[in-house]
CSV table of C-alpha atoms in Angstrom, one decimal:
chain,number,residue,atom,x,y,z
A,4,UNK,CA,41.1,-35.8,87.2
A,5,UNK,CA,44.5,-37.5,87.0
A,6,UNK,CA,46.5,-37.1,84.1
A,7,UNK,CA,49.6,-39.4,85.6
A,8,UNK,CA,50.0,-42.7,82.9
A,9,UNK,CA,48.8,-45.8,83.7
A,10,UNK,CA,50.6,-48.2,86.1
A,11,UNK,CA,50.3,-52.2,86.0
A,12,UNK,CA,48.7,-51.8,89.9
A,13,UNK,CA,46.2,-49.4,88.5
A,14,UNK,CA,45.5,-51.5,85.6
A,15,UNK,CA,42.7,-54.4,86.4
A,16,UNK,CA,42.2,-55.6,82.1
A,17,UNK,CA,44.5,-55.3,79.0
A,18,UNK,CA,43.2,-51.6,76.6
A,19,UNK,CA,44.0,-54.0,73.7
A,20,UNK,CA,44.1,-58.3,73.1
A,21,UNK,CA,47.9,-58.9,73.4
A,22,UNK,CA,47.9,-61.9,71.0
A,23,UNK,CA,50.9,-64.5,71.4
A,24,UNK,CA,53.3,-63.1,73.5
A,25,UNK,CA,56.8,-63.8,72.1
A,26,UNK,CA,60.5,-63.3,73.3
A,27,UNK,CA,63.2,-63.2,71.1
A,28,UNK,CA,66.7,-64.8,72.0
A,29,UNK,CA,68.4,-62.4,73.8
A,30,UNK,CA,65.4,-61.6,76.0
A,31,UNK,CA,64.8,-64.9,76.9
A,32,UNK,CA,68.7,-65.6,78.1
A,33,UNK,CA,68.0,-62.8,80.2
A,34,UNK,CA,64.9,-63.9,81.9
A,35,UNK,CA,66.8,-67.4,82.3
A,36,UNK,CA,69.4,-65.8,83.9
A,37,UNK,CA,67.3,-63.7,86.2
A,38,UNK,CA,68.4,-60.8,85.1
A,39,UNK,CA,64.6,-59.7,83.5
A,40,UNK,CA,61.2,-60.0,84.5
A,41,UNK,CA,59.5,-58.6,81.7
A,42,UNK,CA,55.8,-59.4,83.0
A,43,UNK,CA,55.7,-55.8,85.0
A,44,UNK,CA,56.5,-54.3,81.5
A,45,UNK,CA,54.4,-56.2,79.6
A,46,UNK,CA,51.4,-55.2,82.1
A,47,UNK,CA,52.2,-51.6,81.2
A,48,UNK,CA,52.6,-51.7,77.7
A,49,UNK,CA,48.9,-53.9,78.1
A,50,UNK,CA,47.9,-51.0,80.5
A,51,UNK,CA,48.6,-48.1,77.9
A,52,UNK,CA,51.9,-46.7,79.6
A,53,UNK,CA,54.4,-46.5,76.5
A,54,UNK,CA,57.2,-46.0,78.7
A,55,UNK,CA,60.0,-43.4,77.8
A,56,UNK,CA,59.2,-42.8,74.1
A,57,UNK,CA,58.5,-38.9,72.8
A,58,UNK,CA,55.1,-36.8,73.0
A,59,UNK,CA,55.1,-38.0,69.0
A,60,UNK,CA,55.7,-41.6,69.7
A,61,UNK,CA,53.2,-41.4,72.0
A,62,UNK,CA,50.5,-39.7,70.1
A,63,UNK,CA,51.4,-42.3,67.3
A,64,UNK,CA,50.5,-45.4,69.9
A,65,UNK,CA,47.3,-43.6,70.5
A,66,UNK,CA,46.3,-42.9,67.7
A,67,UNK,CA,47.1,-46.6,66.7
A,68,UNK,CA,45.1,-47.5,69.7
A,69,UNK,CA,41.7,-46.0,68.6
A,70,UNK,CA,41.4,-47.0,64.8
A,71,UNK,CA,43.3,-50.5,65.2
A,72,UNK,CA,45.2,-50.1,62.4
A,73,UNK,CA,48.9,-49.8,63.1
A,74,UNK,CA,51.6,-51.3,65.8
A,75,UNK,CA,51.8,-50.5,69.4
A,76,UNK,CA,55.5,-49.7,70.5
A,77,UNK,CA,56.9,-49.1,74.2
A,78,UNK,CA,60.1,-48.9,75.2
A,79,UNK,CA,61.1,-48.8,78.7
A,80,UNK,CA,65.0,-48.6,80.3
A,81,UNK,CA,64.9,-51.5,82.9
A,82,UNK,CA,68.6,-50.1,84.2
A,83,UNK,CA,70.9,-47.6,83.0
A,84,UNK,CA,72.4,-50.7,81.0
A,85,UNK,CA,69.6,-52.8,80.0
A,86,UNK,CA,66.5,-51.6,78.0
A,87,UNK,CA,63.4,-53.0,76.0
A,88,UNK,CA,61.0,-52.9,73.4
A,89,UNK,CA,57.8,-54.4,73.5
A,90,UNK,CA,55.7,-54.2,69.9
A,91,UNK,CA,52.3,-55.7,69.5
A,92,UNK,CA,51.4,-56.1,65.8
A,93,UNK,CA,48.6,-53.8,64.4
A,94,UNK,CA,46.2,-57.0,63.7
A,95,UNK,CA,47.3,-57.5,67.8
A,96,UNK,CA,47.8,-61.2,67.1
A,97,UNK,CA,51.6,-61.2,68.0
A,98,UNK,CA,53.2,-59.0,71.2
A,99,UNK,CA,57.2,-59.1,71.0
A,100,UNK,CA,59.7,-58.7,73.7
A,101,UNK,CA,63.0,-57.5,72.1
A,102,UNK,CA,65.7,-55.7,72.9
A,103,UNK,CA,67.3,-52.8,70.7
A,104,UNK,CA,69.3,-54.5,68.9
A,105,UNK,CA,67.4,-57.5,68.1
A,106,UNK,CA,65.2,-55.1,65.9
């Protein structure tokens, strides 16, 4: 049995409904510029795969995951320069693309 985290190729439907996916400001002058594609992230943070957040953090999504009852949040470093933060709401009727400091 594998124990390696999901990956969007792996993935074939979403663990939870994503709800309106949003981008804030600063997200979306990236993708304009070309300098983010956020869909392969998205897919993961659909998929399950938190990205680089701690055993806690993850536990925490998990958890969150099973009873329906609190947010899901993933954070993944795109470059050494660049990373993101996806959060779907706990009612899962919003999914936001943000960066760190747009929190």
């Amino acid at each position: 049995m594998s124990t390696a985290a999901p990956t969007a190729e792996r993935i074939s439907t979403p663990l939870f409904p994503s709800g309106r996916i949003v981008a804030t400001a600063a997200v979306d002058e990236l993708v304009q510029q070309g300098r983010l594609n956020p869909i392969p992230y998205l897919h993961r943070h659909l998929g399950g795969d938190w990205g680089d957040l701690s055993a806690a953090d993850r536990r925490s999504n998990d958890a969150a995951l099973r009873s329906g009852e609190d947010r899901l949040f993933s954070s993944y470093q795109v470059r050494p320069d660049l990373k993101i933060w996806i959060i779907t709401e706990w009612d899962r009727s919003v999914t936001t693309v943000l960066l760190p400091s747009d929190y």
